[in-house]
Amino acid sequence: MFTTWYNSPGDLGFMRDWASNRIPQTYASGRSIHLVVWLDGTGNVGTTQTSHGPACGRDYPLSGAFLDDVRQLATIFKGAAGGPPLYVTLFTEFQTYACQTNAWAVSPEVTNYYLALKDKYLAAMSILHSVAPNSKVSLGWGGWQARYDDPSIGGGRSMFPYFADVMRQSDFQSFQAMQSDSNAQDILDMTRILGQYGPVMVSHFKPDNGNQNTWTSDLKALFTDSYIRQATSMGLFALSFMDQVNLAANPSALTLVRSGIDKYGVPAVK
């Protein structure tokens, strides 16, 4: 599986150049493509009027322009029905898009923001399914969400039920694992929660501070029979490396990943 990122409309220019070569060549090789859509740095933060009322957060994900751009992305990345999948992680780390993070009910404006974001998510998923028949779509959680709970404002683990409706309509579930201290337990905890709604992918894995020891320790924990057995039994089917930096840090790092993939990797699910 090859992973790439869409971060702003400016990315569409170079991605259009891929449509006639790199993307069909990737599918023809039997590999799937994973598109991560991260928008926390795009658009303005403020109050937007929505059908749910005033919503406070980043405006681009709620805009009609975003849906126009999704249609372009779907056209660029589409593959044949029944061919290798196009996995799409929409709104990765979406808990940071609202004016106040990681909680559903911290204010009416934040609740309205998430209600409107769910509407746009479903609309974007419909476009992707229509234009790219090989697409499979998920909502992208930040993997820190399972580390705490605050039921009074729908925060932490209490936030998940508010998105159960869209997760049940999704093709798979996804979350990132980027804690600087450790991620092995977070991956199990998030998979246990999200696996109730469908197959689960770690959409981008890398310690946020780039710590090589954390990266190595996480993978040594993951690439064991007992861990893989536990994680896959709860629904984990894929893990995407965020970039090649840790992989290329030293020969033993590449050997660690290669041996894990050789032992536990399987072909893409069509």
PDB file of C-alpha atoms in Angstrom, residues 45-233:
ATOM      1  CA  VAL A  45     -10.716  29.487  12.134  1.00  0.00           C
ATOM      2  CA  GLY A  46     -13.832  31.314  13.251  1.00  0.00           C
ATOM      3  CA  THR A  47     -17.608  31.152  13.359  1.00  0.00           C
ATOM      4  CA  THR A  48     -19.411  29.766  10.317  1.00  0.00           C
ATOM      5  CA  GLN A  49     -23.158  29.662   9.783  1.00  0.00           C
ATOM      6  CA  THR A  50     -24.414  26.132   9.141  1.00  0.00           C
ATOM      7  CA  SER A  51     -27.763  24.361   8.943  1.00  0.00           C
ATOM      8  CA  HIS A  52     -27.221  23.409  12.587  1.00  0.00           C
ATOM      9  CA  GLY A  53     -26.557  26.989  13.686  1.00  0.00           C
ATOM     10  CA  PRO A  54     -23.332  28.946  14.267  1.00  0.00           C
ATOM     11  CA  ALA A  55     -20.310  26.633  14.284  1.00  0.00           C
ATOM     12  CA  CYS A  56     -16.845  27.496  15.553  1.00  0.00           C
ATOM     13  CA  GLY A  57     -13.856  25.939  13.838  1.00  0.00           C
ATOM     14  CA  ARG A  58     -11.844  25.715  10.647  1.00  0.00           C
ATOM     15  CA  ASP A  59     -14.007  26.778   7.711  1.00  0.00           C
ATOM     16  CA  TYR A  60     -12.556  24.911   4.708  1.00  0.00           C
ATOM     17  CA  PRO A  61     -13.758  21.406   5.725  1.00  0.00           C
ATOM     18  CA  LEU A  62     -17.333  22.770   5.951  1.00  0.00           C
ATOM     19  CA  SER A  63     -17.226  24.568   2.601  1.00  0.00           C
ATOM     20  CA  GLY A  64     -18.706  23.731  -0.753  1.00  0.00           C
ATOM     21  CA  ALA A  65     -15.212  24.265  -2.156  1.00  0.00           C
ATOM     22  CA  PHE A  66     -14.004  21.289  -0.153  1.00  0.00           C
ATOM     23  CA  LEU A  67     -16.590  19.022  -1.785  1.00  0.00           C
ATOM     24  CA  ASP A  68     -15.557  20.327  -5.210  1.00  0.00           C
ATOM     25  CA  ASP A  69     -11.984  19.420  -4.337  1.00  0.00           C
ATOM     26  CA  VAL A  70     -13.048  15.950  -3.157  1.00  0.00           C
ATOM     27  CA  ARG A  71     -14.581  15.378  -6.585  1.00  0.00           C
ATOM     28  CA  GLN A  72     -11.255  16.286  -8.160  1.00  0.00           C
ATOM     29  CA  LEU A  73      -9.409  13.958  -5.782  1.00  0.00           C
ATOM     30  CA  ALA A  74     -11.793  11.131  -6.604  1.00  0.00           C
ATOM     31  CA  THR A  75     -11.231  11.683 -10.332  1.00  0.00           C
ATOM     32  CA  ILE A  76      -7.453  11.721  -9.892  1.00  0.00           C
ATOM     33  CA  PHE A  77      -7.189   8.652  -7.658  1.00  0.00           C
ATOM     34  CA  LYS A  78      -9.984   6.469  -9.015  1.00  0.00           C
ATOM     35  CA  GLY A  79      -9.344   2.881  -9.957  1.00  0.00           C
ATOM     36  CA  ALA A  80     -11.387   0.067 -11.398  1.00  0.00           C
ATOM     37  CA  ALA A  81     -14.204  -1.520  -9.431  1.00  0.00           C
ATOM     38  CA  GLY A  82     -12.868  -4.804  -8.110  1.00  0.00           C
ATOM     39  CA  GLY A  83      -9.275  -3.632  -8.445  1.00  0.00           C
ATOM     40  CA  PRO A  84      -6.879  -2.650  -5.673  1.00  0.00           C
ATOM     41  CA  PRO A  85      -8.638  -0.349  -3.196  1.00  0.00           C
ATOM     42  CA  LEU A  86      -8.307   3.376  -2.762  1.00  0.00           C
ATOM     43  CA  TYR A  87      -8.412   3.823   1.011  1.00  0.00           C
ATOM     44  CA  VAL A  88      -9.305   7.365   2.066  1.00  0.00           C
ATOM     45  CA  THR A  89      -8.805   8.655   5.603  1.00  0.00           C
ATOM     46  CA  LEU A  90     -10.950  11.795   5.685  1.00  0.00           C
ATOM     47  CA  PHE A  91     -10.357  14.609   8.170  1.00  0.00           C
ATOM     48  CA  THR A  92      -7.493  12.926   9.996  1.00  0.00           C
ATOM     49  CA  GLU A  93      -7.161  14.329  13.537  1.00  0.00           C
ATOM     50  CA  PHE A  94     -10.564  15.948  13.034  1.00  0.00           C
ATOM     51  CA  GLN A  95     -10.895  16.455  16.813  1.00  0.00           C
ATOM     52  CA  THR A  96      -8.563  19.447  16.369  1.00  0.00           C
ATOM     53  CA  TYR A  97     -10.645  21.209  13.699  1.00  0.00           C
ATOM     54  CA  ALA A  98     -13.180  22.810  16.059  1.00  0.00           C
ATOM     55  CA  CYS A  99     -12.387  25.879  18.161  1.00  0.00           C
ATOM     56  CA  GLN A 100     -12.092  23.701  21.263  1.00  0.00           C
ATOM     57  CA  THR A 101     -10.615  20.267  20.798  1.00  0.00           C
ATOM     58  CA  ASN A 102     -11.315  16.651  21.681  1.00  0.00           C
ATOM     59  CA  ALA A 103     -14.849  17.082  23.071  1.00  0.00           C
ATOM     60  CA  TRP A 104     -18.337  17.096  21.569  1.00  0.00           C
ATOM     61  CA  ALA A 105     -20.270  19.310  23.975  1.00  0.00           C
ATOM     62  CA  VAL A 106     -17.804  21.883  25.254  1.00  0.00           C
ATOM     63  CA  SER A 107     -20.032  24.615  23.700  1.00  0.00           C
ATOM     64  CA  PRO A 108     -23.050  24.791  21.343  1.00  0.00           C
ATOM     65  CA  GLU A 109     -20.817  26.213  18.602  1.00  0.00           C
ATOM     66  CA  VAL A 110     -18.429  23.278  18.868  1.00  0.00           C
ATOM     67  CA  THR A 111     -21.281  20.764  18.803  1.00  0.00           C
ATOM     68  CA  ASN A 112     -22.670  22.497  15.719  1.00  0.00           C
ATOM     69  CA  TYR A 113     -19.256  22.325  14.103  1.00  0.00           C
ATOM     70  CA  TYR A 114     -19.049  18.576  14.533  1.00  0.00           C
ATOM     71  CA  LEU A 115     -22.636  18.125  13.320  1.00  0.00           C
ATOM     72  CA  ALA A 116     -21.780  20.076  10.169  1.00  0.00           C
ATOM     73  CA  LEU A 117     -18.499  18.170   9.762  1.00  0.00           C
ATOM     74  CA  LYS A 118     -20.400  14.887   9.853  1.00  0.00           C
ATOM     75  CA  ASP A 119     -22.675  16.190   7.076  1.00  0.00           C
ATOM     76  CA  LYS A 120     -19.659  17.061   4.929  1.00  0.00           C
ATOM     77  CA  TYR A 121     -18.066  13.710   5.681  1.00  0.00           C
ATOM     78  CA  LEU A 122     -21.107  11.828   4.403  1.00  0.00           C
ATOM     79  CA  ALA A 123     -21.332  14.065   1.346  1.00  0.00           C
ATOM     80  CA  ALA A 124     -17.647  13.541   0.575  1.00  0.00           C
ATOM     81  CA  MET A 125     -17.978   9.787   1.026  1.00  0.00           C
ATOM     82  CA  SER A 126     -20.890   9.752  -1.424  1.00  0.00           C
ATOM     83  CA  ILE A 127     -18.814  11.623  -4.009  1.00  0.00           C
ATOM     84  CA  LEU A 128     -15.875   9.260  -3.575  1.00  0.00           C
ATOM     85  CA  HIS A 129     -18.051   6.173  -3.928  1.00  0.00           C
ATOM     86  CA  SER A 130     -19.715   7.595  -7.036  1.00  0.00           C
ATOM     87  CA  VAL A 131     -16.585   8.764  -8.872  1.00  0.00           C
ATOM     88  CA  ALA A 132     -14.017   6.227  -7.610  1.00  0.00           C
ATOM     89  CA  PRO A 133     -15.697   2.800  -7.511  1.00  0.00           C
ATOM     90  CA  ASN A 134     -12.693   1.246  -5.754  1.00  0.00           C
ATOM     91  CA  SER A 135     -12.771   3.757  -2.886  1.00  0.00           C
ATOM     92  CA  LYS A 136     -13.196   2.837   0.764  1.00  0.00           C
ATOM     93  CA  VAL A 137     -13.690   5.749   3.159  1.00  0.00           C
ATOM     94  CA  SER A 138     -13.079   6.287   6.864  1.00  0.00           C
ATOM     95  CA  LEU A 139     -13.157   9.081   9.432  1.00  0.00           C
ATOM     96  CA  GLY A 140      -9.666   9.808  10.773  1.00  0.00           C
ATOM     97  CA  TRP A 141      -9.321   9.929  14.561  1.00  0.00           C
ATOM     98  CA  GLY A 142      -6.351  11.158  16.535  1.00  0.00           C
ATOM     99  CA  GLY A 143      -5.124   8.157  18.495  1.00  0.00           C
ATOM    100  CA  TRP A 144      -4.844  10.104  21.739  1.00  0.00           C
ATOM    101  CA  GLN A 145      -8.636  10.111  22.182  1.00  0.00           C
ATOM    102  CA  ALA A 146      -8.686   6.823  24.095  1.00  0.00           C
ATOM    103  CA  ARG A 147      -6.181   7.972  26.724  1.00  0.00           C
ATOM    104  CA  TYR A 148      -8.719   9.742  28.962  1.00  0.00           C
ATOM    105  CA  ASP A 149     -12.424  10.278  29.512  1.00  0.00           C
ATOM    106  CA  ASP A 150     -14.570  13.330  30.310  1.00  0.00           C
ATOM    107  CA  PRO A 151     -18.255  12.395  30.044  1.00  0.00           C
ATOM    108  CA  SER A 152     -19.424  15.832  31.227  1.00  0.00           C
ATOM    109  CA  ILE A 153     -18.456  17.420  27.897  1.00  0.00           C
ATOM    110  CA  GLY A 154     -18.340  14.358  25.656  1.00  0.00           C
ATOM    111  CA  GLY A 155     -14.548  14.371  25.786  1.00  0.00           C
ATOM    112  CA  GLY A 156     -11.966  11.609  25.534  1.00  0.00           C
ATOM    113  CA  ARG A 157     -13.541   8.177  25.191  1.00  0.00           C
ATOM    114  CA  SER A 158     -16.990   9.732  25.605  1.00  0.00           C
ATOM    115  CA  MET A 159     -16.611  11.413  22.209  1.00  0.00           C
ATOM    116  CA  PHE A 160     -16.764   8.192  20.188  1.00  0.00           C
ATOM    117  CA  PRO A 161     -20.516   7.500  20.547  1.00  0.00           C
ATOM    118  CA  TYR A 162     -21.356  10.881  18.996  1.00  0.00           C
ATOM    119  CA  PHE A 163     -19.772   9.696  15.746  1.00  0.00           C
ATOM    120  CA  ALA A 164     -21.178   6.162  15.804  1.00  0.00           C
ATOM    121  CA  ASP A 165     -23.719   7.042  13.107  1.00  0.00           C
ATOM    122  CA  VAL A 166     -21.142   8.036  10.493  1.00  0.00           C
ATOM    123  CA  MET A 167     -18.706   5.304  11.507  1.00  0.00           C
ATOM    124  CA  ARG A 168     -21.401   2.674  10.925  1.00  0.00           C
ATOM    125  CA  GLN A 169     -21.847   4.046   7.405  1.00  0.00           C
ATOM    126  CA  SER A 170     -18.097   4.044   6.703  1.00  0.00           C
ATOM    127  CA  ASP A 171     -16.183   1.338   4.855  1.00  0.00           C
ATOM    128  CA  PHE A 172     -13.493   1.096   7.523  1.00  0.00           C
ATOM    129  CA  GLN A 173     -12.230   3.000  10.566  1.00  0.00           C
ATOM    130  CA  SER A 174      -8.894   4.757  10.986  1.00  0.00           C
ATOM    131  CA  PHE A 175      -6.758   6.574  13.505  1.00  0.00           C
ATOM    132  CA  GLN A 176      -3.234   7.898  13.727  1.00  0.00           C
ATOM    133  CA  ALA A 177      -0.617   6.695  16.236  1.00  0.00           C
ATOM    134  CA  MET A 178       1.849   9.516  16.858  1.00  0.00           C
ATOM    135  CA  GLN A 179       2.471   9.750  20.583  1.00  0.00           C
ATOM    136  CA  SER A 180       6.074  10.535  21.448  1.00  0.00           C
ATOM    137  CA  ASP A 181       6.221   8.256  24.494  1.00  0.00           C
ATOM    138  CA  SER A 182       4.657   5.036  23.164  1.00  0.00           C
ATOM    139  CA  ASN A 183       1.908   3.864  20.816  1.00  0.00           C
ATOM    140  CA  ALA A 184       1.564   0.108  21.227  1.00  0.00           C
ATOM    141  CA  GLN A 185      -1.140   0.303  23.905  1.00  0.00           C
ATOM    142  CA  ASP A 186      -2.915   3.179  22.139  1.00  0.00           C
ATOM    143  CA  ILE A 187      -3.182   1.051  19.008  1.00  0.00           C
ATOM    144  CA  LEU A 188      -4.838  -1.741  20.963  1.00  0.00           C
ATOM    145  CA  ASP A 189      -7.163   0.642  22.802  1.00  0.00           C
ATOM    146  CA  MET A 190      -8.239   2.505  19.672  1.00  0.00           C
ATOM    147  CA  THR A 191      -8.688  -0.717  17.711  1.00  0.00           C
ATOM    148  CA  ARG A 192     -10.845  -2.139  20.485  1.00  0.00           C
ATOM    149  CA  ILE A 193     -13.118   0.927  20.377  1.00  0.00           C
ATOM    150  CA  LEU A 194     -13.256   1.484  16.620  1.00  0.00           C
ATOM    151  CA  GLY A 195     -13.419  -2.212  15.773  1.00  0.00           C
ATOM    152  CA  GLN A 196     -17.045  -2.180  16.921  1.00  0.00           C
ATOM    153  CA  TYR A 197     -17.841  -0.229  13.749  1.00  0.00           C
ATOM    154  CA  GLY A 198     -15.745  -1.987  11.115  1.00  0.00           C
ATOM    155  CA  PRO A 199     -12.207  -2.935  10.039  1.00  0.00           C
ATOM    156  CA  VAL A 200      -9.508  -0.647  11.456  1.00  0.00           C
ATOM    157  CA  MET A 201      -6.387   0.945   9.959  1.00  0.00           C
ATOM    158  CA  VAL A 202      -3.566   2.799  11.678  1.00  0.00           C
ATOM    159  CA  SER A 203      -3.588   5.638   9.151  1.00  0.00           C
ATOM    160  CA  HIS A 204      -0.209   7.162  10.000  1.00  0.00           C
ATOM    161  CA  PHE A 205       2.315   5.849  12.482  1.00  0.00           C
ATOM    162  CA  LYS A 206       5.314   7.839  13.702  1.00  0.00           C
ATOM    163  CA  PRO A 207       6.275   9.328  17.089  1.00  0.00           C
ATOM    164  CA  ASP A 208       5.510  13.034  16.789  1.00  0.00           C
ATOM    165  CA  ASN A 209       8.980  13.981  17.999  1.00  0.00           C
ATOM    166  CA  GLY A 210      10.602  11.454  15.665  1.00  0.00           C
ATOM    167  CA  ASN A 211      12.158   9.523  18.550  1.00  0.00           C
ATOM    168  CA  GLN A 212      13.867   6.463  17.116  1.00  0.00           C
ATOM    169  CA  ASN A 213      13.767   4.544  20.400  1.00  0.00           C
ATOM    170  CA  THR A 214       9.987   4.983  20.686  1.00  0.00           C
ATOM    171  CA  TRP A 215       9.521   3.967  17.048  1.00  0.00           C
ATOM    172  CA  THR A 216      11.657   0.863  17.509  1.00  0.00           C
ATOM    173  CA  SER A 217      10.055  -0.107  20.808  1.00  0.00           C
ATOM    174  CA  ASP A 218       6.563   0.237  19.320  1.00  0.00           C
ATOM    175  CA  LEU A 219       7.366  -1.951  16.338  1.00  0.00           C
ATOM    176  CA  LYS A 220       9.084  -4.602  18.427  1.00  0.00           C
ATOM    177  CA  ALA A 221       5.871  -4.807  20.452  1.00  0.00           C
ATOM    178  CA  LEU A 222       3.656  -4.837  17.356  1.00  0.00           C
ATOM    179  CA  PHE A 223       5.595  -7.432  15.395  1.00  0.00           C
ATOM    180  CA  THR A 224       4.952 -10.347  17.720  1.00  0.00           C
ATOM    181  CA  ASP A 225       2.546 -13.242  17.308  1.00  0.00           C
ATOM    182  CA  SER A 226       0.573 -12.389  20.433  1.00  0.00           C
ATOM    183  CA  TYR A 227       0.169  -8.704  19.574  1.00  0.00           C
ATOM    184  CA  ILE A 228      -0.821  -9.327  15.952  1.00  0.00           C
ATOM    185  CA  ARG A 229      -3.263 -12.015  17.054  1.00  0.00           C
ATOM    186  CA  GLN A 230      -4.869  -9.656  19.589  1.00  0.00           C
ATOM    187  CA  ALA A 231      -4.989  -6.611  17.300  1.00  0.00           C
ATOM    188  CA  THR A 232      -6.325  -8.422  14.251  1.00  0.00           C
ATOM    189  CA  SER A 233      -8.950 -10.218  16.324  1.00  0.00           C
TER     190      SER A 233
END
